[in-house]
Coordinates of C-alpha atoms in Angstrom, one line a residue:
M271 CA -4.5 -121.8 39.5
P272 CA -3.2 -118.4 38.2
C273 CA 0.3 -117.8 37.0
R274 CA 2.3 -115.5 39.3
V275 CA 5.3 -113.4 38.3
I276 CA 7.5 -112.0 41.1
V277 CA 10.0 -109.4 40.0
A278 CA 13.2 -109.3 42.1
R279 CA 15.8 -106.5 42.3
D280 CA 18.7 -108.7 41.2
F281 CA 20.1 -112.2 41.2
D282 CA 20.6 -112.4 44.9
H283 CA 17.1 -111.2 45.6
M284 CA 15.7 -113.6 43.1
S285 CA 17.5 -116.4 44.7
E286 CA 16.3 -115.4 48.2
I287 CA 12.7 -115.3 47.1
A288 CA 12.9 -118.6 45.2
A289 CA 14.6 -120.3 48.2
G290 CA 11.8 -119.3 50.5
I291 CA 9.2 -120.7 48.1
L292 CA 11.2 -124.0 47.7
V293 CA 11.6 -124.4 51.5
E294 CA 8.0 -123.7 52.2
A295 CA 6.8 -126.1 49.4
A296 CA 9.0 -128.9 50.8
R297 CA 7.8 -128.2 54.4
E298 CA 4.1 -128.3 53.3
A299 CA 4.6 -131.5 51.4
L300 CA 6.4 -133.2 54.3
A301 CA 3.6 -132.2 56.6
H302 CA 1.3 -134.5 54.7
K303 CA 3.5 -137.4 53.7
A304 CA 6.7 -139.2 54.6
R305 CA 8.7 -137.9 51.7
C306 CA 8.5 -135.2 49.1
A307 CA 10.0 -135.1 45.6
L308 CA 11.8 -132.0 44.1
G309 CA 12.6 -131.6 40.5
L310 CA 15.9 -129.8 40.0
A311 CA 17.6 -127.9 37.2
T312 CA 21.1 -126.9 36.4
G313 CA 22.6 -123.8 34.9
N314 CA 23.5 -120.4 36.5
S315 CA 20.0 -119.3 37.4
P316 CA 19.4 -121.8 40.3
T317 CA 22.9 -121.7 41.9
G318 CA 22.0 -118.9 44.4
L319 CA 18.7 -120.6 45.2
Y320 CA 20.5 -123.9 46.0
A321 CA 23.1 -122.1 48.2
K322 CA 20.3 -120.4 50.2
F323 CA 18.2 -123.5 50.4
A324 CA 21.1 -125.5 51.8
A325 CA 21.9 -122.8 54.3
T326 CA 18.3 -122.7 55.5
A327 CA 18.0 -126.5 55.7
N328 CA 21.2 -126.8 57.6
K329 CA 19.7 -124.5 60.3
G330 CA 17.0 -127.1 60.9
A331 CA 14.2 -125.5 58.8
L332 CA 13.3 -128.9 57.3
D333 CA 14.5 -132.5 57.3
T334 CA 16.3 -133.0 54.0
S335 CA 16.7 -136.7 54.7
R336 CA 13.0 -137.0 53.7
I337 CA 13.5 -135.4 50.3
R338 CA 14.2 -137.2 47.0
S339 CA 15.2 -135.3 43.9
F340 CA 15.0 -135.8 40.1
N341 CA 17.1 -133.7 37.8
L342 CA 15.9 -132.6 34.4
D343 CA 18.7 -133.7 32.1
E344 CA 22.2 -134.9 31.6
Y345 CA 24.7 -134.7 28.7
V346 CA 25.5 -137.6 26.4
G347 CA 29.0 -137.8 25.1
L348 CA 31.1 -136.3 27.9
P349 CA 34.8 -137.5 27.9
G350 CA 35.4 -140.7 29.8
E351 CA 36.1 -144.3 29.2
N352 CA 33.0 -145.5 31.1
A353 CA 29.8 -144.2 32.7
Q354 CA 31.4 -143.5 36.1
Q355 CA 34.2 -141.3 34.6
R356 CA 31.6 -139.4 32.5
A357 CA 29.4 -138.8 35.6
L358 CA 32.4 -137.4 37.5
H359 CA 33.4 -135.1 34.7
P360 CA 33.3 -131.5 36.0
E361 CA 30.7 -130.4 33.4
S362 CA 28.4 -133.3 34.1
Y363 CA 25.1 -132.4 35.8
S364 CA 25.8 -135.0 38.5
F365 CA 29.0 -133.1 39.3
F366 CA 27.1 -129.8 39.2
M367 CA 24.5 -130.9 41.6
T368 CA 27.0 -132.2 44.1
A369 CA 29.0 -129.0 43.9
N370 CA 26.0 -126.6 44.1
L371 CA 23.5 -128.4 46.4
F372 CA 24.0 -132.0 47.4
G373 CA 27.5 -131.5 48.9
K374 CA 26.3 -128.4 50.8
L375 CA 23.7 -130.3 52.9
D376 CA 24.4 -131.5 56.4
R377 CA 21.7 -134.2 56.0
T378 CA 21.8 -135.7 52.5
F379 CA 18.6 -136.2 50.5
A380 CA 17.0 -139.7 50.8
E381 CA 17.8 -140.2 47.1
T382 CA 19.0 -138.2 44.2
S383 CA 18.5 -139.1 40.5
V384 CA 20.0 -137.6 37.4
P385 CA 18.9 -138.9 34.0
W386 CA 21.3 -141.7 33.0
G387 CA 22.8 -140.0 29.9
T388 CA 26.3 -141.0 30.9
L389 CA 25.4 -144.7 30.3
V390 CA 25.2 -144.0 26.5
D391 CA 28.2 -144.7 24.3
V392 CA 28.1 -141.6 22.0
D393 CA 30.1 -143.3 19.2
R394 CA 27.7 -146.2 19.1
L395 CA 24.8 -143.8 19.3
D396 CA 26.1 -141.8 16.3
A397 CA 26.5 -145.0 14.3
E398 CA 23.0 -146.3 15.2
L399 CA 21.3 -143.0 14.3
K400 CA 23.0 -142.9 10.9
A401 CA 22.0 -146.5 10.3
H402 CA 18.4 -146.1 11.5
P403 CA 17.4 -142.4 10.8
G404 CA 13.7 -143.4 11.0
D405 CA 14.0 -144.1 14.7
W406 CA 14.9 -140.6 15.5
I407 CA 14.2 -138.2 17.3
A408 CA 11.5 -139.6 19.7
I409 CA 12.8 -143.2 19.8
R410 CA 10.0 -145.5 18.6
A411 CA 8.9 -148.3 20.9
N412 CA 9.6 -150.7 17.9
A413 CA 12.8 -149.0 16.8
A414 CA 14.8 -151.1 14.4
S415 CA 18.0 -150.5 16.3
A416 CA 18.3 -152.7 19.4
Y417 CA 20.6 -150.1 21.0
L418 CA 18.1 -147.3 20.6
R419 CA 15.3 -149.6 22.0
W420 CA 17.6 -150.2 25.0
I421 CA 18.1 -146.4 25.4
R422 CA 14.3 -145.9 25.3
E423 CA 13.5 -148.7 27.7
A424 CA 16.4 -148.6 30.2
I425 CA 17.1 -144.9 30.3
L426 CA 14.1 -142.8 29.1
D427 CA 11.1 -144.9 30.1
A428 CA 12.8 -146.1 33.3
Y429 CA 13.4 -142.6 34.5
E430 CA 9.8 -141.6 33.9
R431 CA 8.7 -144.7 35.8
K432 CA 11.0 -143.8 38.7
I433 CA 9.3 -140.4 39.0
E434 CA 5.9 -142.0 38.9
A435 CA 6.8 -144.5 41.6
A436 CA 7.8 -141.6 43.8
G437 CA 4.3 -140.1 43.5
G438 CA 5.4 -137.4 41.0
V439 CA 7.2 -134.2 41.6
D440 CA 5.9 -131.7 44.2
L441 CA 7.9 -128.7 43.0
Q442 CA 10.0 -128.4 39.9
V443 CA 12.8 -125.9 39.7
L444 CA 13.2 -124.6 36.2
G445 CA 15.4 -122.3 34.2
S446 CA 15.2 -121.2 30.6
G447 CA 17.6 -121.2 27.7
E448 CA 18.0 -118.2 25.4
K449 CA 15.5 -119.6 22.9
G450 CA 13.1 -120.8 25.6
H451 CA 14.3 -124.4 26.0
V452 CA 13.3 -126.1 29.2
G453 CA 15.7 -128.8 30.3
F454 CA 17.0 -129.9 26.9
H455 CA 13.5 -129.8 25.4
E456 CA 14.9 -127.7 22.6
A457 CA 13.0 -125.1 20.5
G458 CA 11.0 -126.9 17.8
I459 CA 10.6 -130.3 19.4
P460 CA 6.8 -131.0 19.5
F461 CA 5.0 -130.9 22.9
E462 CA 3.2 -134.2 22.2
D463 CA 4.9 -137.4 23.2
S464 CA 7.7 -135.4 24.9
R465 CA 7.9 -137.0 28.3
M466 CA 11.5 -138.2 28.1
L467 CA 13.8 -137.3 25.2
L468 CA 17.1 -138.2 23.6
V469 CA 18.0 -134.9 22.1
R470 CA 20.4 -133.6 19.5
L471 CA 21.4 -130.2 21.0
D472 CA 20.5 -127.0 19.2
E473 CA 23.4 -125.0 17.8
N474 CA 22.5 -122.0 20.1
T475 CA 22.6 -124.3 23.1
I476 CA 26.1 -125.5 22.2
E477 CA 27.3 -122.0 21.4
N478 CA 26.2 -120.7 24.8
A479 CA 27.8 -123.6 26.6
V480 CA 31.1 -122.6 25.0
K481 CA 30.4 -118.9 25.5
D482 CA 29.7 -119.4 29.2
G483 CA 33.0 -121.3 29.6
H484 CA 31.7 -124.8 30.2
F485 CA 33.6 -126.1 27.2
A486 CA 36.7 -124.8 25.5
S487 CA 35.3 -125.2 22.0
R488 CA 32.3 -126.5 20.0
A489 CA 34.3 -129.6 19.2
Q490 CA 34.6 -130.4 22.9
S491 CA 31.0 -129.8 23.7
P492 CA 28.5 -132.7 23.8
T493 CA 26.0 -132.6 21.0
Y494 CA 23.4 -134.9 22.7
A495 CA 21.5 -135.1 26.0
V496 CA 18.9 -137.1 27.8
S497 CA 16.1 -134.8 29.1
M498 CA 12.7 -134.6 30.5
G499 CA 10.4 -133.1 28.0
A500 CA 7.8 -130.4 28.5
E501 CA 5.0 -132.9 29.1
L502 CA 6.8 -134.5 32.0
I503 CA 8.3 -131.3 33.4
Y504 CA 4.9 -129.7 33.7
R505 CA 3.3 -132.6 35.5
A506 CA 4.8 -131.3 38.7
R507 CA 2.3 -129.9 41.2
T508 CA 4.2 -126.6 41.3
V509 CA 6.7 -125.2 38.8
L510 CA 9.1 -122.6 40.0
L511 CA 10.8 -120.8 37.1
L512 CA 13.9 -118.6 37.6
A513 CA 15.3 -116.2 35.0
N514 CA 17.8 -113.4 35.2
G515 CA 19.7 -111.1 32.9
G516 CA 19.2 -109.6 29.5
R517 CA 19.7 -112.8 27.6
K518 CA 16.3 -114.0 28.9
T519 CA 14.3 -110.8 28.5
D520 CA 12.7 -111.6 25.2
V521 CA 11.9 -115.2 25.7
I522 CA 10.4 -114.7 29.1
A523 CA 8.0 -112.2 27.6
K524 CA 7.2 -114.4 24.6
S525 CA 6.5 -117.4 26.9
L526 CA 3.7 -115.5 28.7
L527 CA 2.5 -112.9 26.2
E528 CA 2.3 -115.0 23.0
E529 CA 0.3 -118.2 22.3
P530 CA 1.9 -121.5 23.3
D531 CA 4.1 -122.9 20.6
C532 CA 6.9 -125.5 20.6
S533 CA 9.2 -122.9 19.0
V534 CA 9.3 -121.6 22.6
P535 CA 9.1 -124.6 24.8
L536 CA 8.8 -122.4 27.9
S537 CA 5.4 -121.3 26.6
Y538 CA 4.1 -124.8 27.6
G539 CA 3.7 -123.1 31.0
Q540 CA 0.5 -121.5 29.7
I541 CA -1.0 -124.9 28.9
Y542 CA 0.1 -126.1 32.3
V543 CA -1.7 -123.2 34.1
Q544 CA -4.9 -123.8 31.9
R545 CA -4.9 -127.4 33.2
G546 CA -4.7 -126.3 36.8
G547 CA -1.0 -126.2 37.4
N548 CA 0.7 -123.7 39.8
L549 CA 3.3 -121.7 37.9
I550 CA 5.5 -119.2 39.9
C551 CA 8.0 -117.2 37.9
V552 CA 10.7 -115.4 39.9
V553 CA 12.7 -113.1 37.6
D554 CA 15.1 -110.2 38.1
R555 CA 14.0 -106.8 36.8
V556 CA 16.3 -107.0 33.7
A557 CA 14.7 -110.3 32.6
A558 CA 11.3 -108.9 33.5
T559 CA 11.6 -105.7 31.3
G560 CA 9.2 -107.0 28.7
L561 CA 6.7 -108.2 31.3
I562 CA 6.7 -105.0 33.3
S563 CA 6.0 -102.9 30.1
A564 CA 3.1 -105.3 29.3
A565 CA 1.5 -105.3 32.7
G566 CA -2.0 -104.6 31.3
E567 CA -1.8 -107.6 28.8
L568 CA -0.5 -109.9 31.6
A569 CA -3.5 -108.9 33.7
R570 CA -5.9 -109.6 30.8
R571 CA -4.3 -113.0 30.5
G572 CA -4.8 -113.7 34.2
V573 CA -1.1 -113.4 35.1
E574 CA -0.5 -111.8 38.5
L575 CA 2.5 -109.4 38.5
D576 CA 4.2 -108.9 41.9
N577 CA 6.9 -106.3 41.4
R578 CA 9.3 -106.3 44.4
S579 CA 12.1 -104.6 42.6

């Protein structure tokens, strides 16, 4: 299937277009099976999409009680004495999803899943990683650390199995970091063996979390996360990428105009399309600046550019 880029006027227009695509994909999936599975992302880019999706669903456009969802990632190391307190922290992605989507629906999803990063004790994790550096970063199946083996088996592998048991993801909502990270598959992490990851966050990711007001300082920001990796993210039948603003201009262009490379994880989308995946990018005209100016090269690469701005 080709890659399609839709250029929107602004954030609201981007959200409107993306919500329409998401609603239609869910309706189409539910026409052929009892339940559909949506992959969900956090961050600013999908907030408008979620609000419009909920408003449309609440008008009866689709039965959200037949939808299950799987989020991309969750922080490890949020404040809290136990997993429940950490999951309820206002910067947890469980909290984000409740505030921006789940709590807005009149009919709740059949099931919602967020990677179980809040189960990890970050102090013990730090100690185990220092004691067993060879087990890091992709946790080995035969890791010397029993705690790291537990993280792999009970948190990483178990989440992947849960997605597989649901029949895979029908449509994955995706945003992008400034350096092209997808979920918390950070720049430089190899594509191979990247289905589920325990990640030490990139300095740029932490800096942006502070800059965007999520945490008061670097010291208060988590430095680890549990995340789907590119290999698992791009197993979805359709991937819907959203990007807006000048911070994303360069990386969006690189992801589609340069050869795929793990230095820009978002570029895995090209591999996904080559393997038959359906990639739809909805970007505002600021984020699309580099794509619009390279329309000829996009066409040569088989990318359809639909400028609605």
